[in-house]
Coordinates of C-alpha atoms and ligand atoms in Angstrom, one line a residue:
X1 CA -18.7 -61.1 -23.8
X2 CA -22.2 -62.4 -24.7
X3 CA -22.0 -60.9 -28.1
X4 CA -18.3 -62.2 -28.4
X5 CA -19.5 -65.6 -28.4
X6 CA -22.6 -65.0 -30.1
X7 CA -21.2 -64.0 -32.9
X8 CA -18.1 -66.1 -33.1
X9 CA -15.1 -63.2 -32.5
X10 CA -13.8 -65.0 -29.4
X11 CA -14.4 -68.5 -27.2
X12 CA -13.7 -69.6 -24.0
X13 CA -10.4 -72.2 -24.5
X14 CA -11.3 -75.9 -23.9
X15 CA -15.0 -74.6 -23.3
X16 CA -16.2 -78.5 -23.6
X17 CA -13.9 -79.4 -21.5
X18 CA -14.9 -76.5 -19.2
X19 CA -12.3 -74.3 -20.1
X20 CA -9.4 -73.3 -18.8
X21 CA -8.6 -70.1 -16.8
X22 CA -6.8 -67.4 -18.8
X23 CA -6.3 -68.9 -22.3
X24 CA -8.8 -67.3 -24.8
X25 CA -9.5 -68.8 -28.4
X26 CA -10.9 -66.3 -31.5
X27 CA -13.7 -67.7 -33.3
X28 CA -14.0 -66.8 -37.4
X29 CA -15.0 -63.1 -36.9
X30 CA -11.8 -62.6 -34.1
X31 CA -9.7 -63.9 -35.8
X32 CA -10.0 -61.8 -38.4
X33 CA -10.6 -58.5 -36.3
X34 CA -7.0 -59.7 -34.9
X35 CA -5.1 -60.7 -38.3
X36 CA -6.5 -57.2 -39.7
X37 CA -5.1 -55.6 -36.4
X38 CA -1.6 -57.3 -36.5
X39 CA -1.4 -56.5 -40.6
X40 CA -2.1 -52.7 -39.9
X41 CA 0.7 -52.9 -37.6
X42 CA 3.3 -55.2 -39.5
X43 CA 2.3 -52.9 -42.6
X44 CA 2.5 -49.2 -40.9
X45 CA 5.4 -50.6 -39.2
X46 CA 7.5 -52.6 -41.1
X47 CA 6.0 -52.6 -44.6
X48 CA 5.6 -48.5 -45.1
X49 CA 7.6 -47.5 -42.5
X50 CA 6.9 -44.4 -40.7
X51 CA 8.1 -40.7 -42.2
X52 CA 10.6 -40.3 -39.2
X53 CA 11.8 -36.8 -38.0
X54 CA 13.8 -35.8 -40.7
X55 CA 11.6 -36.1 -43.7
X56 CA 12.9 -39.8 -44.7
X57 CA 11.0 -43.5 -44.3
X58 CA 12.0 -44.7 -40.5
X59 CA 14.5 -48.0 -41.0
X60 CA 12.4 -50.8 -40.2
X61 CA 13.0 -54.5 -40.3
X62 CA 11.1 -57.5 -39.2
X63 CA 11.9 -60.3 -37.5
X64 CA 10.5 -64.2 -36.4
X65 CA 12.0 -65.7 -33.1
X66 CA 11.5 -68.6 -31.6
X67 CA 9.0 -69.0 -28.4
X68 CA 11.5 -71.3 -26.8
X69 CA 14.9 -69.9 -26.8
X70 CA 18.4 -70.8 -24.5
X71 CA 17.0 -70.4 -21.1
X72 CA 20.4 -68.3 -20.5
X73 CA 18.5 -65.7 -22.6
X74 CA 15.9 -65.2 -19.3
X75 CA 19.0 -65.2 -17.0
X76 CA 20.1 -62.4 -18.9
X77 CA 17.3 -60.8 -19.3
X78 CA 16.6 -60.9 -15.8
X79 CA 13.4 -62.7 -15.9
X80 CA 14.7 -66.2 -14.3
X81 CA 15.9 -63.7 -11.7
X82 CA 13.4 -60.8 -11.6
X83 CA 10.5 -61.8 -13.7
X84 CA 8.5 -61.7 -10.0
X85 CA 5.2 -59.9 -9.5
X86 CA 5.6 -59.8 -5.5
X87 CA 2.5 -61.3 -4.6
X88 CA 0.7 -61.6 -1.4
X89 CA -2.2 -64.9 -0.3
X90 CA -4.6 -64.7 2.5
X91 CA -4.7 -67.7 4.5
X92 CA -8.2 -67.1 5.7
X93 CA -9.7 -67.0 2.2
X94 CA -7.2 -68.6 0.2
X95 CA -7.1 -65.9 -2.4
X96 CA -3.8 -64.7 -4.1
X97 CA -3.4 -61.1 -5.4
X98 CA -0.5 -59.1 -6.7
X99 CA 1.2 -57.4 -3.6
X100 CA 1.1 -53.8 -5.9
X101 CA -2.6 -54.2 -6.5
X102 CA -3.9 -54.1 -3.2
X103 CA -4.6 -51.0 -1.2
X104 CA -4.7 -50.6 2.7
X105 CA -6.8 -48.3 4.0
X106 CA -6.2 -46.7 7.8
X107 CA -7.6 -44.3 9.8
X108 CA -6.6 -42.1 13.4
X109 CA -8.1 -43.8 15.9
X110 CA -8.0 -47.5 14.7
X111 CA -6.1 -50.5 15.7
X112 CA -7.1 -52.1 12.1
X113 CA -6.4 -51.8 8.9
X114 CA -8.8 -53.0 5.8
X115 CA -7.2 -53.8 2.7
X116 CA -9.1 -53.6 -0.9
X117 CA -7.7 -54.4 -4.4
X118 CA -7.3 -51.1 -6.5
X119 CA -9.3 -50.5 -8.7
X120 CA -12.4 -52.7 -7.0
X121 CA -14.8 -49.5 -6.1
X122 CA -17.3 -51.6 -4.3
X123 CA -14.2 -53.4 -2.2
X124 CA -13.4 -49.9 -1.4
X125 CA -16.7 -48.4 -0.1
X126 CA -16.7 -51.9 2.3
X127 CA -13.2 -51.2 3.4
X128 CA -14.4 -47.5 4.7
X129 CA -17.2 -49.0 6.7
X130 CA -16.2 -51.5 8.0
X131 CA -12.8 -49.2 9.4
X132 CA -15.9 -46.7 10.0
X133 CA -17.2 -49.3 12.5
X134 CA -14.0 -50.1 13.3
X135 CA -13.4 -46.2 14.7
X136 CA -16.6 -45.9 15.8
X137 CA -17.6 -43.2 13.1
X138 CA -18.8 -42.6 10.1
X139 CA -16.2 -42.6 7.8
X140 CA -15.7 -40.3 4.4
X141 CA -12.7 -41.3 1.6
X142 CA -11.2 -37.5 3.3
X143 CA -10.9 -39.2 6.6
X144 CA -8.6 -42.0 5.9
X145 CA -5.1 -43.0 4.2
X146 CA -4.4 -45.2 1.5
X147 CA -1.0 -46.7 0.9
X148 CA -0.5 -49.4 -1.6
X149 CA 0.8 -52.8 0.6
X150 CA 4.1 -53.0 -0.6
X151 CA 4.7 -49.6 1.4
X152 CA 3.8 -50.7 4.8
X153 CA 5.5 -52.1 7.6
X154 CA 5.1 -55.9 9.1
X155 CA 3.7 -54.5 12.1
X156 CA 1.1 -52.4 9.9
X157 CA 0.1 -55.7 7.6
X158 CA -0.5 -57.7 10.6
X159 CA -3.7 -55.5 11.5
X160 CA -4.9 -55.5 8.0
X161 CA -8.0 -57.3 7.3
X162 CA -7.3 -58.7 3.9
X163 CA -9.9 -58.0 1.0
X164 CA -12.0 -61.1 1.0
X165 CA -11.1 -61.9 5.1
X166 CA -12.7 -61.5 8.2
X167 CA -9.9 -61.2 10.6
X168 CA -6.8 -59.4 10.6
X169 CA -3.2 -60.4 10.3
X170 CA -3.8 -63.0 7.5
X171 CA -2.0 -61.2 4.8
X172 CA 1.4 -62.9 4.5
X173 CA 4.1 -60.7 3.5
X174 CA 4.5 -60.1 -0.2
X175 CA 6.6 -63.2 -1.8
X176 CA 8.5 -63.6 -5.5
X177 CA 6.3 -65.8 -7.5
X178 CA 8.2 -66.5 -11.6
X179 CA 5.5 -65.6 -14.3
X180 CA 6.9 -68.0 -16.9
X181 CA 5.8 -71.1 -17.7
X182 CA 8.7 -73.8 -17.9
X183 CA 9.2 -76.6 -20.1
X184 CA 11.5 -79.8 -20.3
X185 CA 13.3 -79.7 -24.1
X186 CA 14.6 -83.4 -25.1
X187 CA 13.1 -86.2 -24.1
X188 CA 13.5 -86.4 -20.5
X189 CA 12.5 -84.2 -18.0
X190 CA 15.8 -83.7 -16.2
X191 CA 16.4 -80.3 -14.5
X192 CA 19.4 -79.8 -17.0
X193 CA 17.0 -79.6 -19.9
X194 CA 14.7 -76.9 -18.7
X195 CA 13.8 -74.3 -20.7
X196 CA 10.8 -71.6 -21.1
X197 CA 7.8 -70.5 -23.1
X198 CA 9.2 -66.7 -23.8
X199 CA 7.1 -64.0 -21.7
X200 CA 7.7 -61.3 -23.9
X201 CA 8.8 -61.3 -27.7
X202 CA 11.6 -58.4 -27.2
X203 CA 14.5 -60.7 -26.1
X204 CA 13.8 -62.7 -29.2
X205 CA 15.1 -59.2 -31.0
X206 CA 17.9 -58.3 -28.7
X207 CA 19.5 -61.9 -29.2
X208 CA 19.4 -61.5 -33.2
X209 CA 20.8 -57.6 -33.2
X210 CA 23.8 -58.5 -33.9
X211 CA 22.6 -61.2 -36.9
X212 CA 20.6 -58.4 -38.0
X213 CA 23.3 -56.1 -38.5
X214 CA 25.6 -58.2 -40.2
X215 CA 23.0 -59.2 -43.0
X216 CA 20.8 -56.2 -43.4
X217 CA 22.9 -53.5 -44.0
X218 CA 20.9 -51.2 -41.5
X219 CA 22.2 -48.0 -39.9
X220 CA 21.3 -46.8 -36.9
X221 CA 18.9 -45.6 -35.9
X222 CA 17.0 -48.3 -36.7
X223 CA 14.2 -50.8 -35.6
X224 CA 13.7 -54.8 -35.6
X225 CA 9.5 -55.7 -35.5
X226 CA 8.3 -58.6 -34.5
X227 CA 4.8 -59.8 -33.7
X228 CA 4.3 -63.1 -32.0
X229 CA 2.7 -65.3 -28.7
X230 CA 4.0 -64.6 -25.1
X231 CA 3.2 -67.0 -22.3
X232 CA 3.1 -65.4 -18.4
X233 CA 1.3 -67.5 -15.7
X234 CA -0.2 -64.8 -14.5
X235 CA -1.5 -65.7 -11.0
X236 CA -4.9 -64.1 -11.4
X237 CA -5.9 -63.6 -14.7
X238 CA -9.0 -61.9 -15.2
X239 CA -10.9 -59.5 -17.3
X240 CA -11.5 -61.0 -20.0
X241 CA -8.5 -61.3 -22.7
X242 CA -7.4 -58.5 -20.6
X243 CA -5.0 -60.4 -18.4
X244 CA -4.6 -63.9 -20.8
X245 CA -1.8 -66.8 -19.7
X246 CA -1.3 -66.6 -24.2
X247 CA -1.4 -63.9 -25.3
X248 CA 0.3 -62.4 -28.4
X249 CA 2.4 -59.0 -28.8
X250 CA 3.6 -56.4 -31.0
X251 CA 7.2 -55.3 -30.8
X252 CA 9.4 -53.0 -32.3
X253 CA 13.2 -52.4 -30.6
X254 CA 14.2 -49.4 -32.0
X255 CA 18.0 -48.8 -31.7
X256 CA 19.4 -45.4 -31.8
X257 CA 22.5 -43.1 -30.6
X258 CA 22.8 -42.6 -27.1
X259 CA 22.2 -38.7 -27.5
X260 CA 19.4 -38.9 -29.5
X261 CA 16.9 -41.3 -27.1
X262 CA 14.7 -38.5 -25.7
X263 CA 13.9 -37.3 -29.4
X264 CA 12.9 -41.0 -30.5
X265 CA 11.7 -41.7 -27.1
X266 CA 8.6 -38.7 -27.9
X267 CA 8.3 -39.7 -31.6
X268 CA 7.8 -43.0 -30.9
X269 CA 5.2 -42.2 -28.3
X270 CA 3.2 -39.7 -30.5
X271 CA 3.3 -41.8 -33.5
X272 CA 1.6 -44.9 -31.7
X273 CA -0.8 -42.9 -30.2
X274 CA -1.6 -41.5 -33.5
X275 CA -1.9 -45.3 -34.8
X276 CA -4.3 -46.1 -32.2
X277 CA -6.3 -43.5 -33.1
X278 CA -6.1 -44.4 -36.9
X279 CA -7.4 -48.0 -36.0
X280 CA -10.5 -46.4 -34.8
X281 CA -10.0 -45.7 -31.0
X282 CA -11.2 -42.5 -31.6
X283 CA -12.9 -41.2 -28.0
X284 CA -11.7 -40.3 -24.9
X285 CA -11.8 -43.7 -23.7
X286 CA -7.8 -44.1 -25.0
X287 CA -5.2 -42.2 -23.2
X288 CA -1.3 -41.6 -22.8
X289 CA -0.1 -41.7 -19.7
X290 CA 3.8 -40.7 -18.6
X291 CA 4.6 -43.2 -15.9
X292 CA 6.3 -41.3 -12.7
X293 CA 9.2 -41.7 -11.9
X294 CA 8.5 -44.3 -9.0
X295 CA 6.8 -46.5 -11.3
X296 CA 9.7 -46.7 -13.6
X297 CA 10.8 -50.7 -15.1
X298 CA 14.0 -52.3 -13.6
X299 CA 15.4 -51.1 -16.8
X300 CA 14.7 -47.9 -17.2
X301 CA 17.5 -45.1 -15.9
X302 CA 16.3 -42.2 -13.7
X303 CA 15.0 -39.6 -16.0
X304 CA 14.4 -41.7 -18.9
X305 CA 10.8 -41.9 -20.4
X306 CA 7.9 -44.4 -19.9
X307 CA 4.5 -44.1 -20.8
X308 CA 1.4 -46.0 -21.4
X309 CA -1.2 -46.2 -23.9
X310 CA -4.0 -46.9 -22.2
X311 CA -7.8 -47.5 -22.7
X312 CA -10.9 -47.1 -20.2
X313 CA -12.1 -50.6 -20.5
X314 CA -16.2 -51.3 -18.7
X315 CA -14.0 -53.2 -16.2
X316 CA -11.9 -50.9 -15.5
X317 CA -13.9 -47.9 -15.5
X318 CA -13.4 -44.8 -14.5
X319 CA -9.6 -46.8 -14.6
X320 CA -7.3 -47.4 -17.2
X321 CA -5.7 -50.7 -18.5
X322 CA -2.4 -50.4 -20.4
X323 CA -2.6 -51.2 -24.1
X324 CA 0.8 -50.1 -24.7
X325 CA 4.2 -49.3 -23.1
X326 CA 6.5 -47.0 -24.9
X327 CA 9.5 -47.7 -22.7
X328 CA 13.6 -46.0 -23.0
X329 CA 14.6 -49.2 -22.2
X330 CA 18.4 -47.1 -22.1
X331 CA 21.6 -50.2 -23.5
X332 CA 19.8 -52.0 -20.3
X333 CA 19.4 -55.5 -22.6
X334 CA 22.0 -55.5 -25.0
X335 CA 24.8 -54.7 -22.2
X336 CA 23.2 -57.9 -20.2
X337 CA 23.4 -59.8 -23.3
X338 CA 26.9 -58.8 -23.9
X339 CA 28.1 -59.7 -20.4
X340 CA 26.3 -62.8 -20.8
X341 CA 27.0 -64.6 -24.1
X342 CA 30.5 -63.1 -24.3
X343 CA 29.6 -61.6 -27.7
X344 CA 30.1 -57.8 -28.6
X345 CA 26.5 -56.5 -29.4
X346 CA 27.9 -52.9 -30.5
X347 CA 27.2 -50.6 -33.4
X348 CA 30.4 -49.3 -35.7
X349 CA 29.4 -46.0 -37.1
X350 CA 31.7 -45.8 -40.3
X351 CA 31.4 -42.3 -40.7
X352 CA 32.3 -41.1 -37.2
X353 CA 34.6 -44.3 -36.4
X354 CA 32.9 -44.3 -33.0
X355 CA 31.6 -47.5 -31.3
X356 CA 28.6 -47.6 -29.4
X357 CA 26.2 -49.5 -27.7
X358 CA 23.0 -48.3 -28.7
X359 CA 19.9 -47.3 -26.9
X360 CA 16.4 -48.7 -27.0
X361 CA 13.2 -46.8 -27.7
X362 CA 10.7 -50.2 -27.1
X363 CA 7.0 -49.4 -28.2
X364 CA 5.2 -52.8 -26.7
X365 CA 2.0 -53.5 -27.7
X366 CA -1.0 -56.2 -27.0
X367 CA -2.2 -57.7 -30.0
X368 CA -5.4 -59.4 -27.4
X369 CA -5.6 -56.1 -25.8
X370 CA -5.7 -54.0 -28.7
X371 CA -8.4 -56.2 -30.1
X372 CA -10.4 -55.8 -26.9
X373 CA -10.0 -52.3 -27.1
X374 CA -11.5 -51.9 -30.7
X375 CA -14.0 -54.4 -29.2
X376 CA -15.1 -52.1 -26.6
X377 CA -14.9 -48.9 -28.4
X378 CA -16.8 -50.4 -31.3
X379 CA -19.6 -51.7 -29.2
X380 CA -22.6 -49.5 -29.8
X381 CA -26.2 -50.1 -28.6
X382 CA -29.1 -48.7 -30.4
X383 CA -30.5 -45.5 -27.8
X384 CA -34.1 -46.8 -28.6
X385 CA -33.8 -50.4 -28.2
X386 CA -30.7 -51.6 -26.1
X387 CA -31.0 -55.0 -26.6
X388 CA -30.0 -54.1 -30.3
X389 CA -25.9 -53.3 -30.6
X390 CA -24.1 -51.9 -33.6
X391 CA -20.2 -53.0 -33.4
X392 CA -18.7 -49.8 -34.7
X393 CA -15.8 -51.3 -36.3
X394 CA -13.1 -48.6 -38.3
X395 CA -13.5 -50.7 -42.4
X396 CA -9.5 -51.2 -42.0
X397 CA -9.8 -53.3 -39.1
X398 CA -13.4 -54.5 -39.5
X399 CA -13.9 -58.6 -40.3
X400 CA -16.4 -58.4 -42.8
X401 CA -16.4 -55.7 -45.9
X402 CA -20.0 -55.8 -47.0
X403 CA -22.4 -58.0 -47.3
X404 CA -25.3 -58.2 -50.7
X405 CA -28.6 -59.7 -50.2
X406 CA -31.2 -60.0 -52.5
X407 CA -34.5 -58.6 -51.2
X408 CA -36.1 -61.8 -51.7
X409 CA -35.0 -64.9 -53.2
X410 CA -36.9 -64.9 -56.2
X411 CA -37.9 -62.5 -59.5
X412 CA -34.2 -62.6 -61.3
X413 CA -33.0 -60.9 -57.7
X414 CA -30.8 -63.9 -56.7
X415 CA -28.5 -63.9 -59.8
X416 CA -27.4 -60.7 -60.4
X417 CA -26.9 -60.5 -56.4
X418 CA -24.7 -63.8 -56.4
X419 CA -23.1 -62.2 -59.8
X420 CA -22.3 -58.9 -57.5
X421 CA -21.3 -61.1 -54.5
X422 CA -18.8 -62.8 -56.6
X423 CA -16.8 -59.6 -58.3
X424 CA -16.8 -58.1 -54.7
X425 CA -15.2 -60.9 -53.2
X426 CA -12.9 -61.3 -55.2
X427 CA -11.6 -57.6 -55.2
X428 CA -11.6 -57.7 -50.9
X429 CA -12.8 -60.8 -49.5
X430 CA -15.1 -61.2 -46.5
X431 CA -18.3 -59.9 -48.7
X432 CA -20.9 -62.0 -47.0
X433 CA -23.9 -63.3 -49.1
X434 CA -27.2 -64.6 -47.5
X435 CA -30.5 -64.7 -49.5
X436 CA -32.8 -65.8 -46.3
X437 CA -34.5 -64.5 -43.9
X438 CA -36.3 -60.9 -43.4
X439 CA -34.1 -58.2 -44.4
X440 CA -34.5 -56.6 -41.4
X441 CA -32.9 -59.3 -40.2
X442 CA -29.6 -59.8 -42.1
X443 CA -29.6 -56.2 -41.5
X444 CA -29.5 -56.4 -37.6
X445 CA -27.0 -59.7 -38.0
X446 CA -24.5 -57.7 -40.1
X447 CA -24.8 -55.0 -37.1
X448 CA -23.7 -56.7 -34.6
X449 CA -20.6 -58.4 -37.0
X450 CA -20.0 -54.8 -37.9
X451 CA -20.4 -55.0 -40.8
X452 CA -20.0 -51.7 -42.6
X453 CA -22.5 -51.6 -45.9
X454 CA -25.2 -53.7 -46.5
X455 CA -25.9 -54.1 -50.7
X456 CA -29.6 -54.8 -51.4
X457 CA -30.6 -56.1 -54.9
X458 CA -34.4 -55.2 -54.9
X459 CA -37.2 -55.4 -57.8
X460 CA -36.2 -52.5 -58.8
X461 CA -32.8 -53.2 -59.8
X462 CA -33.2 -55.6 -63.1
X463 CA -34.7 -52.3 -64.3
X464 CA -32.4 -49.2 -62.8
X465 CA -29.1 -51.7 -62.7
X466 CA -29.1 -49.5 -59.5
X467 CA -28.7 -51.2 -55.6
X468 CA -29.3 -50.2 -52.3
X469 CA -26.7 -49.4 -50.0
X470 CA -27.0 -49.5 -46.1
X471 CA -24.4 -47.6 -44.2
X472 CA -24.2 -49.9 -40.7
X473 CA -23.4 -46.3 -38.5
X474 CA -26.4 -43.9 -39.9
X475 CA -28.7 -47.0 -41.2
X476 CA -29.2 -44.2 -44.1
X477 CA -29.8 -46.1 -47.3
X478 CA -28.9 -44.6 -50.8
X479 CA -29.3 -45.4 -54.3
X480 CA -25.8 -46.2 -56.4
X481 CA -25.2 -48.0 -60.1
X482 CA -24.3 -51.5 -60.0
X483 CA -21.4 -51.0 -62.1
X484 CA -20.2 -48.8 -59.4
X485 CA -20.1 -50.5 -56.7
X486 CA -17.1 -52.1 -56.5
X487 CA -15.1 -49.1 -57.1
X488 CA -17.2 -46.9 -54.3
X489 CA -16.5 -49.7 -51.5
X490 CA -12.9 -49.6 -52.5
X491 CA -13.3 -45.7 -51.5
X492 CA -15.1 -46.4 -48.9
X493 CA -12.7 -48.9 -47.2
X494 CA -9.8 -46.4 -47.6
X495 CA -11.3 -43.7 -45.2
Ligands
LIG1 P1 0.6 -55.4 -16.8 O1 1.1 -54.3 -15.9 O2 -0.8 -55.1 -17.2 O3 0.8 -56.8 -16.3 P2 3.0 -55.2 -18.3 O4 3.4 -53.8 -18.0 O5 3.6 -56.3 -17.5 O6 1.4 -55.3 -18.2 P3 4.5 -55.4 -20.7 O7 5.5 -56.3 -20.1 O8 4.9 -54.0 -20.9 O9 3.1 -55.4 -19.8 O10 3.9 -56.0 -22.0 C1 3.6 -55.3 -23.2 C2 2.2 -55.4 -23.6 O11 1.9 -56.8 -23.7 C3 1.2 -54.8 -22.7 O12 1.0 -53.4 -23.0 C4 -0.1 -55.6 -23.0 O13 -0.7 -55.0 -24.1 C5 0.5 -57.0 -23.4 N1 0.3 -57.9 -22.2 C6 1.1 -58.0 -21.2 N2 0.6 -59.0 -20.3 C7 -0.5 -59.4 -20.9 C8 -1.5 -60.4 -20.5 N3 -1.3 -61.1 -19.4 N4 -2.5 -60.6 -21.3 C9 -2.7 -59.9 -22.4 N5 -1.8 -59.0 -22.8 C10 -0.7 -58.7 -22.1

């Protein structure tokens, strides 16, 4: 977080005004990290579709909804209904937490019952003692049970000691608490004229399907893309841009036959994996995950697939935080929307003269989370001197392309460095150019902006017409013509 703000890649919201709790803003280097992430997408997505099963390009088309929409579109949806994280408050401390993310722990023997948030290790190792003391014995993670809270009984929550709480019983039960954030459209606030920041941008699709179909002359199976800001109030946001109140996504609804879901379901899983991996989350720190069955969405039918993409983030460590959900969201939304709006949202298959309601493979993705992600995996300290961090960036995604520097600013060096500076940029953009300071330095600057080659004009060059060229990962420096340059960073940046 401290080089995130050193370096200008992402802000605290409002920060002079003291911030405000779960909005996030991305200084010059984010928000360029981010626009290079979203482009990778839109283009690998929607642009150059993916080679799909068969041999051919995957049918892709993109779209650009609104954030507010006809509240009706939520009731369909089911989020004015459902759109409830069950959450649970402690009246002796005051805190909230999300009924599914809290843990109580119980042993044989004990009248009490100590409740931690998952994932919170520390919380855990208190929860055990203090039930050890509890049961008069020393207690190991063998000895006791662990049920998440939404699983017990009243009787069983009233002798739970809640995770930042003293005394028992002050858990109240868990309660429906609506994640999006509501407006007033018009100019007075009446209740009639309510309406909502969208918390997700895949309803935005599902209300233009059948728009899409009339104009685009698409076949299924085919997908609608769409990238764009979600609001939830979450009720505890933390972790950085993690859990954000803004945050922005990356949708595709893919619409297929009914009989052919499980096929797209595992190619669409595979293939964003496989993208993740391309953007440079190469280690073990991303996973897949196949949700079980009794974690399945509202949505999803039994046996249908749902998996996660998901990255070991420091904070959640040795946990996982999803990146992405590849969901079979079955006709689930287009059936609701049907029943809704009175409007047919069906597919005529010329060929077969069979009407169908197609089904959804939906791979969901964080744009904030995927950024964090790259953040994290990129974020490399020097073994000998800790304090000194490379940021590991894959070129595709990184902010800056290269930077030149003349060795010092003097001797003819200047000139044909600014002459270099100037062709580069204006093949790629983001070529940084700085003439002071030592060169060690610029170097270490350009480091921690991940910056991926360094070009160093040096008194040797008006001579050679040869540079310097630093590779960020290895620091190994090698000779090249300056007349080649250019087309060796365009290699370079390909890889
Ligand atoms: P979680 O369980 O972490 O709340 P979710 O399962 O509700 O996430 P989805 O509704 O599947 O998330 O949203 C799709 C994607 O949107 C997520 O994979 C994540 O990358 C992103 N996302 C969701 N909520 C947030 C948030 N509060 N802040 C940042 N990104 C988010």
């Amino acid at each position: 977080m401290a080089l995130c703000k050193r370096r200008g890649f992402i802000f605290q919201a409002s920060e002079i005004y003291g911030g405000l709790n779960g909005f996030w803003d991305y200084g010059p280097l984010g928000a360029q990290l981010k626009k290079n992430l979203k482009d990778a997408w839109w283009n690998d997505m929607v642009v150059h579709p993916p080679t799909g099963p068969d041999g051919s390009d995957v049918s892709m088309v993109g779209l650009d909804s609104c954030i507010i929409q006809n509240p009706r579109v939520w009731v369909a949806s089911g989020h004015v209904g459902g759109f409830n994280d069950p959450m649970v408050d402690c009246k002796e401390s005051k805190r909230r937490y999300r009924a599914d993310h809290v843990q109580i722990m119980t042993t044989e023997g004990a009248d009490r019952a100590y409740a931690f948030v998952e994932g919170d290790d520390a919380g855990r190792d208190k929860a055990l003692k203090q039930l050890g003391k509890h049961a008069r014995r020393t207690l190991v993670l063998a000895d006791v049970t662990v049920a998440p809270l939404p699983s017990l009984s009243k009787d069983c929550l009233a002798t739970a000691v809640g995770p930042d709480a003293k005394e028992p019983g002050t858990l109240t039960e868990p309660r429906a608490f609506n994640l999006m954030f509501k407006t007033y459209v018009g100019a007075t606030a009446n209740e009639d004229d309510v309406a909502y920041l969208r918390p997700e941008t895949a309803q935005g699709i599902f209300v233009n399907f059948k728009n899409v179909l009339d104009t685009s002359r698409v076949k299924l199976p085919f997908g609608i893309a769409q990238t764009g800001k979600a609001f939830r109030n979450e009720v505890t946001p933390r972790n950085f841009t993690f859990r954000s109140r803004e945050f922005e996504q990356m949708e595709i609804e893919f619409f297929c036959h009914p009989n052919a879901t499980r096929e797209w379901y595992a190619y669409w899983r595979d293939l964003r994996v496989a993208w993740w991996r391309s953007m440079g989350l190469l280690s073990e720190n991303m996973q897949l995950r196949e949700h079980d069955q009794d974690e399945l969405a509202h949505y999803a039918k039994s046996g249908a697939g749902t998996s996660d993409i998901e990255y070991r983030f420091p904070f959640t460590h040795p946990g996982y935080g999803e990146l992405e959900g590849i969901a079979d969201r079955s006709n689930f939304d287009l059936t609701q929307h049907r029943e809704h709006s009175k409007v047919k949202l069906e597919y005529f298959d010329p060929e077969h003269g069979e009407r169908v309601v197609p089904h959804v493979i939906e791979p969901s993705a964080g744009a904030d989370r995927g950024v964090l992600a790259i953040l994290c995996e990129a974020f490399t300290p020097d073994p000998t001197r800790p304090s000194k961090v490379y940021m590991r960036f894959a070129p595709r995604v990184s902010p800056l392309k290269a930077a030149v520097y003349p060795l010092v600013n003097k001797d003819g060096m200047p000139e044909i460095a600014e002459h270099l500076y100037r062709e580069l940029n204006r093949r790629f953009g983001f070529i940084e150019y700085d003439a002071k300071q030592s060169i060690g330095k610029r170097y270490a600057r350009m480091d921690e902006s991940g910056c991926p080659f360094c070009f160093t004009i040096d008194g040797e060059t008006p001579g050679d017409q040869a540079v310097t060229v630093r590779h960020r990962d290895t620091q190994l420096q090698e000779r090249i013509a300056l007349d080649r340059v250019s087309d060796w960073l365009a290699a370079e940046l390909v890889r």
